[in-house]
Coordinates of C-alpha atoms in Angstrom, one line a residue:
X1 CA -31.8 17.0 3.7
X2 CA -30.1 19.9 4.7
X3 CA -28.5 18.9 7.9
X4 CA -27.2 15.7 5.7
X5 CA -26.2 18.2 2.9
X6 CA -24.5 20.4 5.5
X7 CA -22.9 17.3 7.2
X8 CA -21.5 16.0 3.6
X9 CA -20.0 19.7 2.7
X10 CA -18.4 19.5 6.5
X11 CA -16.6 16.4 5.5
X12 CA -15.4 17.4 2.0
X13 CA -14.7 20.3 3.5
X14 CA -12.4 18.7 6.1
X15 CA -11.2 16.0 4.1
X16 CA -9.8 18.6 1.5
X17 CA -8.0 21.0 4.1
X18 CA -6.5 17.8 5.8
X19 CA -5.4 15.9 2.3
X20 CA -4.6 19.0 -0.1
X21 CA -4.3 22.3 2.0
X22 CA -2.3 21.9 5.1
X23 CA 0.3 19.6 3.4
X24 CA 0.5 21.7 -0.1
X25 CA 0.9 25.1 2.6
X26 CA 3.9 23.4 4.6
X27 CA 5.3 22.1 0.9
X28 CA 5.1 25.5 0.1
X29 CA 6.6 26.8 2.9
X30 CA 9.3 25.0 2.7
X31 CA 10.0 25.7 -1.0
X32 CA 10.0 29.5 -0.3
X33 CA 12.4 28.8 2.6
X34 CA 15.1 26.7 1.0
X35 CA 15.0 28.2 -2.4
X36 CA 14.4 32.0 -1.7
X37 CA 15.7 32.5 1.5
X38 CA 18.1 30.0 2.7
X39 CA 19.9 28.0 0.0
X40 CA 23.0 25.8 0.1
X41 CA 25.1 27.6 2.2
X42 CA 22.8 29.1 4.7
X43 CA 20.8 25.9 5.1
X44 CA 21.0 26.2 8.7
X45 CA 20.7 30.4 8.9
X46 CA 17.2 30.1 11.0
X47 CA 18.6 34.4 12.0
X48 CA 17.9 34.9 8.1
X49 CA 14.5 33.1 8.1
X50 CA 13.3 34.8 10.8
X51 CA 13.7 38.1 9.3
X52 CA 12.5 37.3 6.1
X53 CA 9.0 36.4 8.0
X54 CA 9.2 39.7 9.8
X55 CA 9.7 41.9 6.5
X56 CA 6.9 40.2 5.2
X57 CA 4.9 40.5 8.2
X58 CA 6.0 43.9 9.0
X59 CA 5.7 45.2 5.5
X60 CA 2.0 47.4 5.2
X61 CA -1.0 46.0 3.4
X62 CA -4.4 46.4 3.0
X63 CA -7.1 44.4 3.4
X64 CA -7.2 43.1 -0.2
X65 CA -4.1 42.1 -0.6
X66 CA -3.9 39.9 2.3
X67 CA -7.1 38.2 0.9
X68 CA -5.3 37.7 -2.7
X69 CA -2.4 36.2 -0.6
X70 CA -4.3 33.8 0.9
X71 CA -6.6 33.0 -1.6
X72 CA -3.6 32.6 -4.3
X73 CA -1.7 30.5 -0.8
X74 CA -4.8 28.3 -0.7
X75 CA -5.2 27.6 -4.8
X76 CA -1.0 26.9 -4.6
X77 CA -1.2 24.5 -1.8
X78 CA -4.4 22.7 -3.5
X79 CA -2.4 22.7 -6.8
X80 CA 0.6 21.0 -4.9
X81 CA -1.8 18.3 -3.5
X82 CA -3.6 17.4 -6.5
X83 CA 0.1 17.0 -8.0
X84 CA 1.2 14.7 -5.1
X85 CA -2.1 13.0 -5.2
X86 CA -1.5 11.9 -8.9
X87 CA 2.3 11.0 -8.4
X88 CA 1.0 9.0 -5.5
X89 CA -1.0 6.9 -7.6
X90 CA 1.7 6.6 -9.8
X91 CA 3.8 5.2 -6.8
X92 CA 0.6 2.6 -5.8
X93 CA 0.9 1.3 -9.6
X94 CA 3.7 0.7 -9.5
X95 CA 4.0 -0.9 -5.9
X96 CA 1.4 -3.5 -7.4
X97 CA 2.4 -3.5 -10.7
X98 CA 2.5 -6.6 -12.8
X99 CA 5.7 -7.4 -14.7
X100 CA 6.0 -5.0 -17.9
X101 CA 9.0 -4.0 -19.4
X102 CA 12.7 -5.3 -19.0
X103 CA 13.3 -4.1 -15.7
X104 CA 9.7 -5.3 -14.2
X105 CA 11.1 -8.6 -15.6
X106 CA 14.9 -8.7 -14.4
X107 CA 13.0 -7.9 -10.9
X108 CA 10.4 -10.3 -10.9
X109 CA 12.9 -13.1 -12.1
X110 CA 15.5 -11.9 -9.4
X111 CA 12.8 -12.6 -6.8
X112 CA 11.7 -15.6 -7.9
X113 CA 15.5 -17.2 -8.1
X114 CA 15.4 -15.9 -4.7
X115 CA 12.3 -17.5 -3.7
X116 CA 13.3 -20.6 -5.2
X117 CA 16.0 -21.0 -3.6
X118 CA 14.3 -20.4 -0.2
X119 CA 12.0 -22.7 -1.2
X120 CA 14.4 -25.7 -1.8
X121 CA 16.1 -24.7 1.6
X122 CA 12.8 -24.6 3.5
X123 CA 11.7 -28.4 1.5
X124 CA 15.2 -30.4 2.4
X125 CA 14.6 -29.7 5.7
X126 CA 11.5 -30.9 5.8
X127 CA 12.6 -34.3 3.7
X128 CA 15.6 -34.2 6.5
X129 CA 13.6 -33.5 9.4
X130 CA 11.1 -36.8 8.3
X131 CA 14.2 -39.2 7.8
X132 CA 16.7 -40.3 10.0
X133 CA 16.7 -39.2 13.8
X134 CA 20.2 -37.7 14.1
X135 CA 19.6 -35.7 11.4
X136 CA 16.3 -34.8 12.3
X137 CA 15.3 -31.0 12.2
X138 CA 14.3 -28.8 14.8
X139 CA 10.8 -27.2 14.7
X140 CA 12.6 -23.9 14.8
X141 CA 14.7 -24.2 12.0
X142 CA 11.7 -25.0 10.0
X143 CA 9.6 -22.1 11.1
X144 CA 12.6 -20.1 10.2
X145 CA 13.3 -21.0 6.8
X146 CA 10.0 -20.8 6.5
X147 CA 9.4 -17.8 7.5
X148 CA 12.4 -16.3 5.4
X149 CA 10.8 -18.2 2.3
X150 CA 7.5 -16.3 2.9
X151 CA 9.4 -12.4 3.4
X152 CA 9.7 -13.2 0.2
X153 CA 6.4 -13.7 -1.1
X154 CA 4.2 -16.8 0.2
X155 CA 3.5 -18.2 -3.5
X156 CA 5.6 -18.1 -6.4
X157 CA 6.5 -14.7 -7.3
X158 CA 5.3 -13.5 -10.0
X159 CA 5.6 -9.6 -10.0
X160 CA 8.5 -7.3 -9.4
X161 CA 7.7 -5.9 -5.9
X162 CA 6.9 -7.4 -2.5
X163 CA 3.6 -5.6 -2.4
X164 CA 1.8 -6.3 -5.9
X165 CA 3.0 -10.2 -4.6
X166 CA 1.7 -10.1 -1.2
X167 CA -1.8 -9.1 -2.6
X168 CA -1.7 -11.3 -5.5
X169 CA -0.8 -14.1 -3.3
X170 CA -4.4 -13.7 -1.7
X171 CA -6.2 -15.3 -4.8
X172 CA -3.5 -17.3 -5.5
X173 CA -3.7 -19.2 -2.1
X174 CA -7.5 -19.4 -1.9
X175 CA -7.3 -21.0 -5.1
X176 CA -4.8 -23.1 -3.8
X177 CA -6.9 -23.9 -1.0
X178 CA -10.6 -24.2 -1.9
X179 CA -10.5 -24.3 -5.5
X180 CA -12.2 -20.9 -6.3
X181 CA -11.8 -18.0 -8.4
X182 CA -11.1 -15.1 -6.2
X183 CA -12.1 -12.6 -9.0
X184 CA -15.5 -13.5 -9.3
X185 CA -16.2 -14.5 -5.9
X186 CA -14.8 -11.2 -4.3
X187 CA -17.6 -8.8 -5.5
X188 CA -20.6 -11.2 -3.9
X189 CA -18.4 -11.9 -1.3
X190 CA -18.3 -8.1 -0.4
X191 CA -22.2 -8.1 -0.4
X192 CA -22.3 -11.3 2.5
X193 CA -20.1 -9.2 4.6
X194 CA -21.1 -7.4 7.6
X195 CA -20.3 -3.6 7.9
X196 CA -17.9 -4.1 10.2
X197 CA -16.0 -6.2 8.1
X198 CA -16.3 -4.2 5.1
X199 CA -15.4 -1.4 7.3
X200 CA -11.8 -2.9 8.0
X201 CA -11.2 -3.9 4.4
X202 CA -11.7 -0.2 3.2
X203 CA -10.1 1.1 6.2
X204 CA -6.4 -1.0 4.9
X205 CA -7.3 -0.4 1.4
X206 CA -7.3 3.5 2.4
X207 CA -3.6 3.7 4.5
X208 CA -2.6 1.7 1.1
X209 CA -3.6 4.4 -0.8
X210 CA -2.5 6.8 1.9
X211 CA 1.3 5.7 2.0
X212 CA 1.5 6.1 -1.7
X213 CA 0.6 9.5 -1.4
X214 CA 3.1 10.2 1.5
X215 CA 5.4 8.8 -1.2
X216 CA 4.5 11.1 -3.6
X217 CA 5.2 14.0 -1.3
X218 CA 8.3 12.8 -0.3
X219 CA 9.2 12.4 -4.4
X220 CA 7.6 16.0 -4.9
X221 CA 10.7 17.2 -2.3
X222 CA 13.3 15.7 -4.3
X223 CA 13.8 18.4 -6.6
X224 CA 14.1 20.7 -3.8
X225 CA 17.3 19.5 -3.2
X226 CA 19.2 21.2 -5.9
X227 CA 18.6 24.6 -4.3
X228 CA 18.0 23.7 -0.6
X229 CA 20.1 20.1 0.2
X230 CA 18.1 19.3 3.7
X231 CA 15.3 19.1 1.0
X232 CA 16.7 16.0 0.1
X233 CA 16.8 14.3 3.3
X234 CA 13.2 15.2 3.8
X235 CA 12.4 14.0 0.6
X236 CA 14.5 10.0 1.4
X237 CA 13.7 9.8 5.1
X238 CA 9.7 10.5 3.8
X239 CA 9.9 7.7 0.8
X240 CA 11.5 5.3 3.4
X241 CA 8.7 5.8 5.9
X242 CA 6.0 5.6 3.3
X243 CA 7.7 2.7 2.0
X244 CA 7.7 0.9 4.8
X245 CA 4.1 1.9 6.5
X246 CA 3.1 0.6 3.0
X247 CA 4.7 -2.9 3.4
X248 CA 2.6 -2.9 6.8
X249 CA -0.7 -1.7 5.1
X250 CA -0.7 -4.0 1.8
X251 CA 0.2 -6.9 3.8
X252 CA -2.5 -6.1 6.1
X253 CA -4.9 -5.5 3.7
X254 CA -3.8 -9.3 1.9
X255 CA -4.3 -10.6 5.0
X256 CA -7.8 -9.3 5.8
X257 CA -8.8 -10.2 1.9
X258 CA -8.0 -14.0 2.8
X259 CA -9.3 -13.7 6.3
X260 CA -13.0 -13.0 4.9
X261 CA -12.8 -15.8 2.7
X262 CA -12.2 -18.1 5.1
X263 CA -15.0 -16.7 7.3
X264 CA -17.8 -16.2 4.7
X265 CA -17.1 -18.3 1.9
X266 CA -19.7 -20.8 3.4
X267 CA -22.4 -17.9 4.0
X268 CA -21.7 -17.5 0.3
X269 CA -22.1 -20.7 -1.4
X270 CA -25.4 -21.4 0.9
X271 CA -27.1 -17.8 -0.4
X272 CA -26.0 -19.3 -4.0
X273 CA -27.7 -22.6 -2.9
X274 CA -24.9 -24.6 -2.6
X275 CA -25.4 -27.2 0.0
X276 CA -22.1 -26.7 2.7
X277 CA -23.8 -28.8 5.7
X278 CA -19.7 -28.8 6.3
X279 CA -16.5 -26.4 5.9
X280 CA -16.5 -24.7 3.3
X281 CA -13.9 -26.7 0.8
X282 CA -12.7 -27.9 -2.3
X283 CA -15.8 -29.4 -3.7
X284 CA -17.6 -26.4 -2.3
X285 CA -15.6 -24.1 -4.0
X286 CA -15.9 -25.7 -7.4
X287 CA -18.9 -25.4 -7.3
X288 CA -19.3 -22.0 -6.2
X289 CA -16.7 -21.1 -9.4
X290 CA -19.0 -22.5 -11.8
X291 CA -22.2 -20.3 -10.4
X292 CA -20.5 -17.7 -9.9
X293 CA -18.9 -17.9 -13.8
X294 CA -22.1 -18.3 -15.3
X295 CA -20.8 -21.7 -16.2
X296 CA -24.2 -23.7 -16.6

């Protein structure tokens, strides 16, 4: 029990340096550079920062006093990462938000125009491709305008960001595809699941979570910028990367979700009895629902 106890405060203690400290210390760091030392005009000055480390590192001190400074450095930098921690899962709400409020809705119908008309694109050419020869269409040109239909979302969009889409489309298209409520079969699903699979699931779910918190901090150095301008180019060139390593991880993470449906539904329905001598389909999945919904 101690080793284990001693293990867990190891970790904890690991995870928070990594998460809250060094991140809130360089956010610090940075503030007291910009803002107290270089500014607007001497953004650049690196003569200036230099000798503001050396008065401060020159300047005598006892022992205490370095202790406060750390200790107070530490507590600041913890502060800072609980704040970007919070605005971060601000930032995941809202990256798989469902549509509230006039602007969720002028977004979500914008992307559904668009995905309509994609749609319609992708659909004549199919209807083209299967009539006459001469204007029959190329394989290519239908895996392209499919493709472009599905950068938009591959179901009907129904929320205002790609994100919150691409993860609803998961239970959308198993519903589509074997008739079965993805809510209520998720949570036994997770129990049929083999560690290593669960391991990969929690694994995306995590850099999801971890991108909206690089988000956060690159929101948290917006307001920087009013004192210190390069602040604000830290600030956009962070939101962009977290932004996009976030398109990667929530589309990963959908396509993992579907991927263990397809793989253990079957293990599923026989554990609940169901007989599935076959693939695991429509029938199958029907019957599965009403189990699993306590349907009688």
């Amino acid at each position: 029990m101690n080793a284990f106890l001693a293990e867990l405060g190891k970790r904890a203690a690991d995870r928070w340096l990594t998460l809250l400290v060094l991140p809130g210390a360089l956010f610090l760091a940075v503030s007291g550079a910009g803002v107290l030392v270089l500014g607007h005009e001497r953004w650049y000055d690196v003569r200036a920062l230099a000798d503001a480390v050396n008065s401060i590192g020159g300047a005598s001190r006892g022992t205490g006093q370095v202790l406060m400074f750390v200790v107070f450095l530490g507590l600041g930098a913890s502060a800072v990462g609980l704040a970007a921690r919070a605005v971060g899962g601000g930032v995941e709400r809202l990256w798989l938000t469902t549509s509230r409020g006039r602007a969720s809705r002028w977004l979500t119908a914008r992307r559904r125009t668009r995905w309509s008309i994609a749609d319609q694109r992708y659909r004549t050419a199919l209807l083209r491709g299967s009539g006459e020869a001469s204007h029959e269409a190329t394989a290519y040109e239908l895996d392209a305008l499919l493709i472009a239909r599905d950068q938009i979302c591959p179901v009907n969009p129904e929320r205002p960001t790609w994100m919150g889409d691409r993860v609803r489309a998961t239970s959308e298209r198993v519903h589509l595809m074997y008739d079965v409520d993805f809510a209520s079969l998720w949570p036994r699903l997770w129990l049929c699941m083999p560690d290593a699979t669960c391991a990969e699931l929690i694994a995306a779910r995590t850099a999801l979570s971890a991108e909206a918190r690089l988000f956060g901090w690159g929101l948290l150095y917006l307001p920087l910028a009013g004192w210190w301008w390069p602040s604000g180019v830290i600030s956009m060139v962070t939101c962009l990367v977290a932004w996009s390593r976030g398109r990667t991880a929530a589309a990963t993470l959908a396509e993992l979700a579907e991927s263990t449906v397809d793989l253990y539904g079957r293990d599923l329905a026989e554990q609940l009895g169901v007989n599935c001598s076959g693939t695991f389909s429509r029938d199958i999945g029907l019957e599965v629902t009403r189990i699993l919904r306590k349907d009688g």
